[in-house]
Amino acid sequence: MTAERAPSSDVHHALSEPTLPLPLLLVRSAIGGVLMGLANLVPGISGGTMLLAAGVYPAFIGAIAELTTLRVRTRSIATIAGIVGAAAVAILLLAGPMKQLVVEQRWVMYSLFIGLTLGGVPLVWRLARPATGGVWAGAAVAFGLMLLMQLGGDGSRSGDHSTPLLFVSGLAGASAMILPGVSGGYLLLLLGQYETILGSIDDVKRALLGDAGFDLALLLDAMHVVVPVGIGVVLGVVGVSNLLKWLLDRHAKPTLGALLGLLFGAVVGLWPFQTPVAPKPGDVVEGRVVTLENAAEIDVEDWALEGFDPNAGQVAGSLALVLGGLGATLAIARLGGGEEA
């Protein structure tokens, strides 16, 4: 019982207050923020894993916990500002290109996502070892939940873009900023909101920085999506960060096991060999019945996905991308000094 309730020494080490000098903490925070922003755009990659790899995960968790208890320190403010600011810039500038790549080069991007996701396994496993029954039980439950989510959702499209669902999507995205191994982008895919949210973020960029100048109408239209998602993200970050600290303090092994289960469950849902198929007259897409007249108006991102048989080149390319993504995540961990955070 005691072993299940007390975190391992590795968990204590990973969540302890860092001793980095403030300038170095700011640099690492900016690097970690860019990586987290990119991770939140990519289904399968965890922003929390990227912060862990960059060596600023403990500082981020601690800073949020301090601010929510009204303890304000320069280090906390600097850490959050550096990470959140850098992440926001990365998301704003790259949301559009990332959306296009996922829609138009799905098998290529999903293969890369699988490798990037698997790269988070050693980071979380290092904290979970030595494995106990609690680790395996947590992993099994989380893996099962991920499978249920995949069976219950399409993951490629959704006709429901209501404000409550967008708010829930923001909460889901926030989990990726806090939990190593949990991909907010992947959860958005399962909720059918991935392309919608990334498209709206890209609309904000075009409204502010477009060639035609400031576009107020486009900006206000994008806010119908961005505002509820943003509120969900803020509340999710605050809630999940404090919940994570509580769970790791009292139930470290099952919690870390659950993170591992979520990682492997995400990989199962990223089968790369599927392609969008144009809807036929009579199909219902986003609440509309497809006809010969309106079929051309339906965006590719809203088409249903169907599996296909890959050729030898695609299989080899997919395996190479998986290995490349795996190596990239492990390299980030080494360069960021993640093992010493």
mmCIF file of C-alpha atoms in Angstrom:
data_model
loop_
_atom_site.group_PDB
_atom_site.id
_atom_site.type_symbol
_atom_site.label_atom_id
_atom_site.label_comp_id
_atom_site.label_asym_id
_atom_site.label_seq_id
_atom_site.Cartn_x
_atom_site.Cartn_y
_atom_site.Cartn_z
ATOM 1 C CA MET A 1 0.000 0.000 0.000
ATOM 2 C CA THR A 2 2.784 2.383 0.896
ATOM 3 C CA ALA A 3 4.564 1.797 -2.396
ATOM 4 C CA GLU A 4 1.418 2.695 -4.329
ATOM 5 C CA ARG A 5 0.792 5.940 -2.490
ATOM 6 C CA ALA A 6 4.321 7.342 -2.363
ATOM 7 C CA PRO A 7 5.911 8.551 -5.587
ATOM 8 C CA SER A 8 9.172 6.966 -6.664
ATOM 9 C CA SER A 9 12.400 8.896 -6.279
ATOM 10 C CA ASP A 10 12.392 9.500 -10.034
ATOM 11 C CA VAL A 11 8.963 11.121 -9.821
ATOM 12 C CA HIS A 12 10.115 13.331 -6.960
ATOM 13 C CA HIS A 13 13.187 14.244 -9.007
ATOM 14 C CA ALA A 14 11.165 15.051 -12.128
ATOM 15 C CA LEU A 15 8.721 17.301 -10.292
ATOM 16 C CA SER A 16 11.122 19.000 -7.920
ATOM 17 C CA GLU A 17 11.854 22.719 -8.118
ATOM 18 C CA PRO A 18 14.533 23.310 -10.772
ATOM 19 C CA THR A 19 17.728 25.190 -9.883
ATOM 20 C CA LEU A 20 18.366 26.698 -13.317
ATOM 21 C CA PRO A 21 19.502 30.344 -13.357
ATOM 22 C CA LEU A 22 16.725 32.681 -14.499
ATOM 23 C CA PRO A 23 18.259 33.527 -17.937
ATOM 24 C CA LEU A 24 18.747 29.833 -18.742
ATOM 25 C CA LEU A 25 15.237 29.082 -17.490
ATOM 26 C CA LEU A 26 13.859 31.756 -19.860
ATOM 27 C CA VAL A 27 15.748 30.305 -22.845
ATOM 28 C CA ARG A 28 14.593 26.774 -22.067
ATOM 29 C CA SER A 29 11.057 28.047 -21.508
ATOM 30 C CA ALA A 30 11.001 29.637 -24.966
ATOM 31 C CA ILE A 31 12.388 26.470 -26.602
ATOM 32 C CA GLY A 32 9.938 24.307 -24.669
ATOM 33 C CA GLY A 33 7.088 26.641 -25.603
ATOM 34 C CA VAL A 34 7.825 26.377 -29.331
ATOM 35 C CA LEU A 35 8.005 22.587 -29.071
ATOM 36 C CA MET A 36 4.773 22.493 -27.068
ATOM 37 C CA GLY A 37 3.013 24.712 -29.601
ATOM 38 C CA LEU A 38 4.083 22.471 -32.468
ATOM 39 C CA ALA A 39 3.074 19.391 -30.477
ATOM 40 C CA ASN A 40 -0.414 20.752 -29.881
ATOM 41 C CA LEU A 41 -0.836 21.105 -33.651
ATOM 42 C CA VAL A 42 0.178 17.509 -34.319
ATOM 43 C CA PRO A 43 -2.101 14.569 -33.502
ATOM 44 C CA GLY A 44 -0.118 12.003 -31.546
ATOM 45 C CA ILE A 45 2.501 14.295 -30.006
ATOM 46 C CA SER A 46 2.229 15.409 -26.384
ATOM 47 C CA GLY A 47 3.056 18.977 -25.450
ATOM 48 C CA GLY A 48 3.811 17.746 -21.945
ATOM 49 C CA THR A 49 6.355 15.305 -23.354
ATOM 50 C CA MET A 50 8.066 18.132 -25.244
ATOM 51 C CA LEU A 51 8.266 20.252 -22.075
ATOM 52 C CA LEU A 52 9.718 17.269 -20.249
ATOM 53 C CA ALA A 53 12.287 16.800 -23.014
ATOM 54 C CA ALA A 54 13.202 20.505 -22.972
ATOM 55 C CA GLY A 55 13.833 20.353 -19.229
ATOM 56 C CA VAL A 56 11.146 22.882 -18.181
ATOM 57 C CA TYR A 57 8.264 20.562 -17.294
ATOM 58 C CA PRO A 58 8.809 20.785 -13.501
ATOM 59 C CA ALA A 59 9.064 24.564 -13.665
ATOM 60 C CA PHE A 60 5.829 24.835 -15.690
ATOM 61 C CA ILE A 61 3.801 22.607 -13.380
ATOM 62 C CA GLY A 62 5.152 24.331 -10.292
ATOM 63 C CA ALA A 63 4.532 27.813 -11.694
ATOM 64 C CA ILE A 64 0.897 27.092 -12.536
ATOM 65 C CA ALA A 65 0.293 25.557 -9.119
ATOM 66 C CA GLU A 66 1.795 28.626 -7.445
ATOM 67 C CA LEU A 67 -0.273 31.112 -9.428
ATOM 68 C CA THR A 68 -3.522 29.245 -8.763
ATOM 69 C CA THR A 69 -2.807 29.539 -5.013
ATOM 70 C CA LEU A 70 -2.061 33.283 -5.469
ATOM 71 C CA ARG A 71 1.666 32.880 -4.874
ATOM 72 C CA VAL A 72 3.435 35.182 -7.330
ATOM 73 C CA ARG A 73 7.177 34.934 -7.946
ATOM 74 C CA THR A 74 9.350 36.299 -10.743
ATOM 75 C CA ARG A 75 10.445 32.787 -11.751
ATOM 76 C CA SER A 76 6.864 31.592 -12.035
ATOM 77 C CA ILE A 77 5.764 34.556 -14.145
ATOM 78 C CA ALA A 78 8.836 34.293 -16.392
ATOM 79 C CA THR A 79 8.375 30.550 -16.892
ATOM 80 C CA ILE A 80 4.706 30.771 -17.848
ATOM 81 C CA ALA A 81 5.204 33.853 -20.032
ATOM 82 C CA GLY A 82 8.089 32.251 -21.914
ATOM 83 C CA ILE A 83 6.353 28.934 -22.509
ATOM 84 C CA VAL A 84 2.872 30.249 -23.299
ATOM 85 C CA GLY A 85 4.134 33.144 -25.436
ATOM 86 C CA ALA A 86 6.405 30.958 -27.560
ATOM 87 C CA ALA A 87 3.690 28.310 -27.917
ATOM 88 C CA ALA A 88 1.129 30.906 -29.032
ATOM 89 C CA VAL A 89 3.449 32.251 -31.739
ATOM 90 C CA ALA A 90 4.199 28.742 -33.032
ATOM 91 C CA ILE A 91 0.495 27.848 -33.131
ATOM 92 C CA LEU A 92 -0.531 31.101 -34.827
ATOM 93 C CA LEU A 93 2.084 30.859 -37.577
ATOM 94 C CA LEU A 94 1.946 27.125 -38.295
ATOM 95 C CA ALA A 95 -1.695 26.076 -37.770
ATOM 96 C CA GLY A 96 -2.604 26.538 -41.430
ATOM 97 C CA PRO A 97 0.342 24.635 -42.961
ATOM 98 C CA MET A 98 -0.042 21.807 -40.453
ATOM 99 C CA LYS A 99 -3.736 21.441 -41.265
ATOM 100 C CA GLN A 100 -2.984 21.215 -44.991
ATOM 101 C CA LEU A 101 -0.305 18.585 -44.472
ATOM 102 C CA VAL A 102 -2.628 16.405 -42.391
ATOM 103 C CA VAL A 103 -5.441 16.671 -44.940
ATOM 104 C CA GLU A 104 -3.345 16.233 -48.092
ATOM 105 C CA GLN A 105 -0.511 13.933 -46.904
ATOM 106 C CA ARG A 106 -2.282 11.890 -44.258
ATOM 107 C CA TRP A 107 -0.320 8.631 -44.418
ATOM 108 C CA VAL A 108 2.986 10.501 -44.393
ATOM 109 C CA MET A 109 2.057 12.689 -41.430
ATOM 110 C CA TYR A 110 0.410 9.901 -39.435
ATOM 111 C CA SER A 111 3.498 7.711 -39.860
ATOM 112 C CA LEU A 112 5.624 10.531 -38.491
ATOM 113 C CA PHE A 113 3.135 11.089 -35.650
ATOM 114 C CA ILE A 114 3.413 7.432 -34.614
ATOM 115 C CA GLY A 115 7.174 7.703 -34.255
ATOM 116 C CA LEU A 116 6.988 10.988 -32.380
ATOM 117 C CA THR A 117 4.432 9.499 -29.995
ATOM 118 C CA LEU A 118 6.467 6.354 -29.313
ATOM 119 C CA GLY A 119 9.413 8.596 -28.497
ATOM 120 C CA GLY A 120 7.554 9.693 -25.372
ATOM 121 C CA VAL A 121 7.432 6.148 -23.975
ATOM 122 C CA PRO A 122 11.004 6.088 -22.562
ATOM 123 C CA LEU A 123 10.461 9.483 -20.913
ATOM 124 C CA VAL A 124 7.377 8.320 -19.022
ATOM 125 C CA TRP A 125 8.727 4.800 -18.402
ATOM 126 C CA ARG A 126 11.796 6.274 -16.697
ATOM 127 C CA LEU A 127 9.471 7.872 -14.140
ATOM 128 C CA ALA A 128 7.263 4.785 -13.745
ATOM 129 C CA ARG A 129 9.976 2.184 -13.111
ATOM 130 C CA PRO A 130 10.235 -0.129 -11.307
ATOM 131 C CA ALA A 131 6.865 -1.281 -12.624
ATOM 132 C CA THR A 132 4.295 -2.463 -10.108
ATOM 133 C CA GLY A 133 0.779 -3.825 -10.353
ATOM 134 C CA GLY A 134 -0.483 -0.237 -10.178
ATOM 135 C CA VAL A 135 1.507 0.722 -13.268
ATOM 136 C CA TRP A 136 0.124 -2.171 -15.322
ATOM 137 C CA ALA A 137 -3.433 -1.602 -14.068
ATOM 138 C CA GLY A 138 -3.312 2.119 -14.897
ATOM 139 C CA ALA A 139 -1.872 1.363 -18.333
ATOM 140 C CA ALA A 140 -4.557 -1.225 -19.090
ATOM 141 C CA VAL A 141 -7.428 1.059 -18.068
ATOM 142 C CA ALA A 142 -6.121 4.059 -20.040
ATOM 143 C CA PHE A 143 -5.382 1.919 -23.107
ATOM 144 C CA GLY A 144 -8.913 0.491 -22.970
ATOM 145 C CA LEU A 145 -10.424 3.979 -22.728
ATOM 146 C CA MET A 146 -8.491 5.100 -25.795
ATOM 147 C CA LEU A 147 -9.777 2.108 -27.756
ATOM 148 C CA LEU A 148 -13.344 2.898 -26.709
ATOM 149 C CA MET A 149 -12.917 6.497 -27.855
ATOM 150 C CA GLN A 150 -11.689 5.313 -31.246
ATOM 151 C CA LEU A 151 -14.590 2.884 -31.651
ATOM 152 C CA GLY A 152 -17.063 5.601 -30.722
ATOM 153 C CA GLY A 153 -15.756 8.378 -32.967
ATOM 154 C CA ASP A 154 -14.723 8.975 -36.533
ATOM 155 C CA GLY A 155 -11.733 11.162 -35.740
ATOM 156 C CA SER A 156 -11.757 12.796 -39.128
ATOM 157 C CA ARG A 157 -14.821 15.000 -39.222
ATOM 158 C CA SER A 158 -17.858 16.058 -37.245
ATOM 159 C CA GLY A 159 -21.011 17.968 -38.028
ATOM 160 C CA ASP A 160 -21.153 19.303 -34.474
ATOM 161 C CA HIS A 161 -19.122 22.461 -33.897
ATOM 162 C CA SER A 162 -21.274 23.754 -31.046
ATOM 163 C CA THR A 163 -19.877 26.033 -28.351
ATOM 164 C CA PRO A 164 -20.079 23.367 -25.592
ATOM 165 C CA LEU A 165 -18.175 20.863 -27.737
ATOM 166 C CA LEU A 166 -15.559 23.487 -28.640
ATOM 167 C CA PHE A 167 -15.162 24.229 -24.908
ATOM 168 C CA VAL A 168 -14.672 20.505 -24.207
ATOM 169 C CA SER A 169 -12.162 20.402 -27.052
ATOM 170 C CA GLY A 170 -10.225 23.178 -25.331
ATOM 171 C CA LEU A 171 -10.172 21.142 -22.135
ATOM 172 C CA ALA A 172 -8.872 18.166 -24.124
ATOM 173 C CA GLY A 173 -6.184 20.286 -25.722
ATOM 174 C CA ALA A 174 -5.122 21.564 -22.313
ATOM 175 C CA SER A 175 -4.375 18.021 -21.163
ATOM 176 C CA ALA A 176 -1.586 17.849 -23.752
ATOM 177 C CA MET A 177 0.099 20.851 -22.166
ATOM 178 C CA ILE A 178 0.255 19.105 -18.807
ATOM 179 C CA LEU A 179 0.304 15.324 -19.205
ATOM 180 C CA PRO A 180 3.372 13.752 -20.821
ATOM 181 C CA GLY A 181 2.122 11.165 -23.273
ATOM 182 C CA VAL A 182 -1.299 12.724 -23.913
ATOM 183 C CA SER A 183 -1.811 14.325 -27.332
ATOM 184 C CA GLY A 184 -4.306 17.162 -27.451
ATOM 185 C CA GLY A 185 -4.237 17.145 -31.259
ATOM 186 C CA TYR A 186 -5.148 13.465 -31.268
ATOM 187 C CA LEU A 187 -8.037 14.035 -28.859
ATOM 188 C CA LEU A 188 -9.247 16.839 -31.133
ATOM 189 C CA LEU A 189 -9.175 14.385 -34.039
ATOM 190 C CA LEU A 190 -11.328 11.958 -32.064
ATOM 191 C CA LEU A 191 -13.753 14.774 -31.196
ATOM 192 C CA GLY A 192 -13.911 15.781 -34.867
ATOM 193 C CA GLN A 193 -12.698 19.334 -34.143
ATOM 194 C CA TYR A 194 -9.081 19.218 -35.337
ATOM 195 C CA GLU A 195 -9.452 20.842 -38.766
ATOM 196 C CA THR A 196 -12.118 23.267 -37.503
ATOM 197 C CA ILE A 197 -9.920 24.631 -34.708
ATOM 198 C CA LEU A 198 -6.724 24.807 -36.770
ATOM 199 C CA GLY A 199 -8.629 26.462 -39.595
ATOM 200 C CA SER A 200 -10.003 29.124 -37.242
ATOM 201 C CA ILE A 201 -6.555 29.809 -35.801
ATOM 202 C CA ASP A 202 -5.245 30.245 -39.342
ATOM 203 C CA ASP A 203 -8.158 32.626 -40.015
ATOM 204 C CA VAL A 204 -7.010 34.751 -37.055
ATOM 205 C CA LYS A 205 -3.526 34.937 -38.576
ATOM 206 C CA ARG A 206 -4.940 35.900 -41.990
ATOM 207 C CA ALA A 207 -7.245 38.503 -40.401
ATOM 208 C CA LEU A 208 -4.333 40.133 -38.588
ATOM 209 C CA LEU A 209 -1.451 39.604 -41.020
ATOM 210 C CA GLY A 210 -3.091 38.956 -44.397
ATOM 211 C CA ASP A 211 -2.051 40.692 -47.615
ATOM 212 C CA ALA A 212 -5.380 42.557 -47.717
ATOM 213 C CA GLY A 213 -4.767 44.138 -44.317
ATOM 214 C CA PHE A 214 -6.801 43.864 -41.145
ATOM 215 C CA ASP A 215 -10.053 41.931 -41.711
ATOM 216 C CA LEU A 216 -12.464 42.504 -38.818
ATOM 217 C CA ALA A 217 -15.240 40.306 -40.246
ATOM 218 C CA LEU A 218 -12.930 37.312 -40.627
ATOM 219 C CA LEU A 219 -11.516 37.871 -37.131
ATOM 220 C CA LEU A 220 -14.961 38.009 -35.507
ATOM 221 C CA ASP A 221 -16.043 34.877 -37.359
ATOM 222 C CA ALA A 222 -12.958 32.996 -36.132
ATOM 223 C CA MET A 223 -13.634 34.127 -32.562
ATOM 224 C CA HIS A 224 -16.766 31.955 -32.483
ATOM 225 C CA VAL A 225 -14.396 28.996 -32.382
ATOM 226 C CA VAL A 226 -11.260 30.459 -30.775
ATOM 227 C CA VAL A 227 -12.945 31.981 -27.691
ATOM 228 C CA PRO A 228 -14.706 28.851 -26.309
ATOM 229 C CA VAL A 229 -11.649 26.742 -27.119
ATOM 230 C CA GLY A 230 -9.386 29.268 -25.378
ATOM 231 C CA ILE A 231 -11.545 29.353 -22.250
ATOM 232 C CA GLY A 232 -11.475 25.566 -22.135
ATOM 233 C CA VAL A 233 -7.696 25.556 -22.486
ATOM 234 C CA VAL A 234 -7.158 28.017 -19.610
ATOM 235 C CA LEU A 235 -9.491 26.180 -17.233
ATOM 236 C CA GLY A 236 -8.070 22.830 -18.319
ATOM 237 C CA VAL A 237 -4.454 23.838 -17.707
ATOM 238 C CA VAL A 238 -5.254 25.088 -14.207
ATOM 239 C CA GLY A 239 -7.377 22.077 -13.288
ATOM 240 C CA VAL A 240 -5.228 19.351 -14.823
ATOM 241 C CA SER A 241 -1.945 20.723 -13.442
ATOM 242 C CA ASN A 242 -3.245 20.726 -9.885
ATOM 243 C CA LEU A 243 -4.921 17.333 -10.335
ATOM 244 C CA LEU A 244 -1.682 15.879 -11.708
ATOM 245 C CA LYS A 245 0.336 17.062 -8.722
ATOM 246 C CA TRP A 246 -2.260 15.539 -6.368
ATOM 247 C CA LEU A 247 -2.348 12.208 -8.215
ATOM 248 C CA LEU A 248 1.432 11.909 -8.467
ATOM 249 C CA ASP A 249 1.748 12.673 -4.773
ATOM 250 C CA ARG A 250 -0.779 10.040 -3.699
ATOM 251 C CA HIS A 251 -1.082 7.529 -6.554
ATOM 252 C CA ALA A 252 2.123 7.890 -8.577
ATOM 253 C CA LYS A 253 2.389 4.408 -10.057
ATOM 254 C CA PRO A 254 -1.191 4.071 -11.431
ATOM 255 C CA THR A 255 -1.015 7.647 -12.759
ATOM 256 C CA LEU A 256 2.233 7.062 -14.648
ATOM 257 C CA GLY A 257 0.905 3.726 -15.885
ATOM 258 C CA ALA A 258 -2.155 5.542 -17.239
ATOM 259 C CA LEU A 259 0.106 7.932 -19.149
ATOM 260 C CA LEU A 260 1.820 4.954 -20.772
ATOM 261 C CA GLY A 261 -1.545 3.453 -21.687
ATOM 262 C CA LEU A 262 -2.612 6.718 -23.283
ATOM 263 C CA LEU A 263 0.582 6.808 -25.347
ATOM 264 C CA PHE A 264 0.102 3.318 -26.764
ATOM 265 C CA GLY A 265 -3.627 3.903 -27.256
ATOM 266 C CA ALA A 266 -2.900 7.003 -29.317
ATOM 267 C CA VAL A 267 -0.594 5.014 -31.599
ATOM 268 C CA VAL A 268 -3.323 2.449 -32.300
ATOM 269 C CA GLY A 269 -5.616 5.217 -33.533
ATOM 270 C CA LEU A 270 -3.036 6.659 -35.927
ATOM 271 C CA TRP A 271 -3.184 3.932 -38.589
ATOM 272 C CA PRO A 272 -1.571 5.766 -41.517
ATOM 273 C CA PHE A 273 -2.985 3.933 -44.541
ATOM 274 C CA GLN A 274 -6.338 5.649 -44.881
ATOM 275 C CA THR A 275 -7.451 8.278 -47.345
ATOM 276 C CA PRO A 276 -10.364 10.725 -47.734
ATOM 277 C CA VAL A 277 -13.135 9.501 -50.042
ATOM 278 C CA ALA A 278 -15.398 11.942 -51.851
ATOM 279 C CA PRO A 279 -19.026 11.764 -50.646
ATOM 280 C CA LYS A 280 -21.673 10.411 -53.007
ATOM 281 C CA PRO A 281 -25.143 11.855 -53.603
ATOM 282 C CA GLY A 282 -27.363 10.791 -50.721
ATOM 283 C CA ASP A 283 -24.569 10.828 -48.096
ATOM 284 C CA VAL A 284 -24.980 13.167 -45.115
ATOM 285 C CA VAL A 285 -21.985 15.411 -44.375
ATOM 286 C CA GLU A 286 -22.075 18.038 -41.610
ATOM 287 C CA GLY A 287 -25.854 17.783 -41.456
ATOM 288 C CA ARG A 288 -26.353 18.273 -45.209
ATOM 289 C CA VAL A 289 -27.535 15.704 -47.733
ATOM 290 C CA VAL A 290 -25.042 15.523 -50.583
ATOM 291 C CA THR A 291 -26.429 16.226 -54.043
ATOM 292 C CA LEU A 292 -24.844 16.594 -57.456
ATOM 293 C CA GLU A 293 -25.175 20.349 -57.083
ATOM 294 C CA ASN A 294 -23.509 20.803 -53.677
ATOM 295 C CA ALA A 295 -20.940 17.969 -53.752
ATOM 296 C CA ALA A 296 -18.172 20.303 -54.967
ATOM 297 C CA GLU A 297 -18.771 22.639 -52.006
ATOM 298 C CA ILE A 298 -17.787 20.041 -49.387
ATOM 299 C CA ASP A 299 -14.220 20.486 -48.150
ATOM 300 C CA VAL A 300 -11.823 17.548 -48.342
ATOM 301 C CA GLU A 301 -11.305 17.766 -44.566
ATOM 302 C CA ASP A 302 -14.961 16.730 -44.119
ATOM 303 C CA TRP A 303 -14.735 13.637 -46.321
ATOM 304 C CA ALA A 304 -14.950 10.209 -44.684
ATOM 305 C CA LEU A 305 -11.786 8.133 -44.360
ATOM 306 C CA GLU A 306 -11.342 4.653 -45.802
ATOM 307 C CA GLY A 307 -8.410 2.281 -45.477
ATOM 308 C CA PHE A 308 -6.317 1.338 -48.502
ATOM 309 C CA ASP A 309 -3.707 -1.307 -49.279
ATOM 310 C CA PRO A 310 -0.279 0.371 -49.310
ATOM 311 C CA ASN A 311 2.363 -0.523 -51.859
ATOM 312 C CA ALA A 312 5.874 -1.597 -50.880
ATOM 313 C CA GLY A 313 7.239 1.941 -51.206
ATOM 314 C CA GLN A 314 4.582 3.341 -48.884
ATOM 315 C CA VAL A 315 5.224 0.641 -46.277
ATOM 316 C CA ALA A 316 8.980 1.297 -46.381
ATOM 317 C CA GLY A 317 8.422 5.042 -46.272
ATOM 318 C CA SER A 318 6.040 4.700 -43.349
ATOM 319 C CA LEU A 319 8.528 2.618 -41.354
ATOM 320 C CA ALA A 320 11.286 5.144 -42.088
ATOM 321 C CA LEU A 321 9.070 8.015 -40.911
ATOM 322 C CA VAL A 322 8.133 6.131 -37.739
ATOM 323 C CA LEU A 323 11.812 5.595 -36.936
ATOM 324 C CA GLY A 324 12.591 9.215 -37.816
ATOM 325 C CA GLY A 325 9.893 10.524 -35.499
ATOM 326 C CA LEU A 326 11.040 8.222 -32.716
ATOM 327 C CA GLY A 327 14.622 9.402 -33.108
ATOM 328 C CA ALA A 328 13.558 13.064 -33.178
ATOM 329 C CA THR A 329 11.729 12.855 -29.846
ATOM 330 C CA LEU A 330 14.622 10.999 -28.210
ATOM 331 C CA ALA A 331 17.094 13.551 -29.602
ATOM 332 C CA ILE A 332 15.042 16.431 -28.186
ATOM 333 C CA ALA A 333 15.154 14.755 -24.785
ATOM 334 C CA ARG A 334 18.945 14.523 -24.917
ATOM 335 C CA LEU A 335 19.537 18.046 -26.241
ATOM 336 C CA GLY A 336 17.065 19.541 -23.781
ATOM 337 C CA GLY A 337 18.658 17.815 -20.841
ATOM 338 C CA GLY A 338 15.307 16.212 -20.046
ATOM 339 C CA GLU A 339 16.920 13.531 -17.911
ATOM 340 C CA GLU A 340 18.341 16.145 -15.597
ATOM 341 C CA ALA A 341 15.286 18.338 -15.223
#
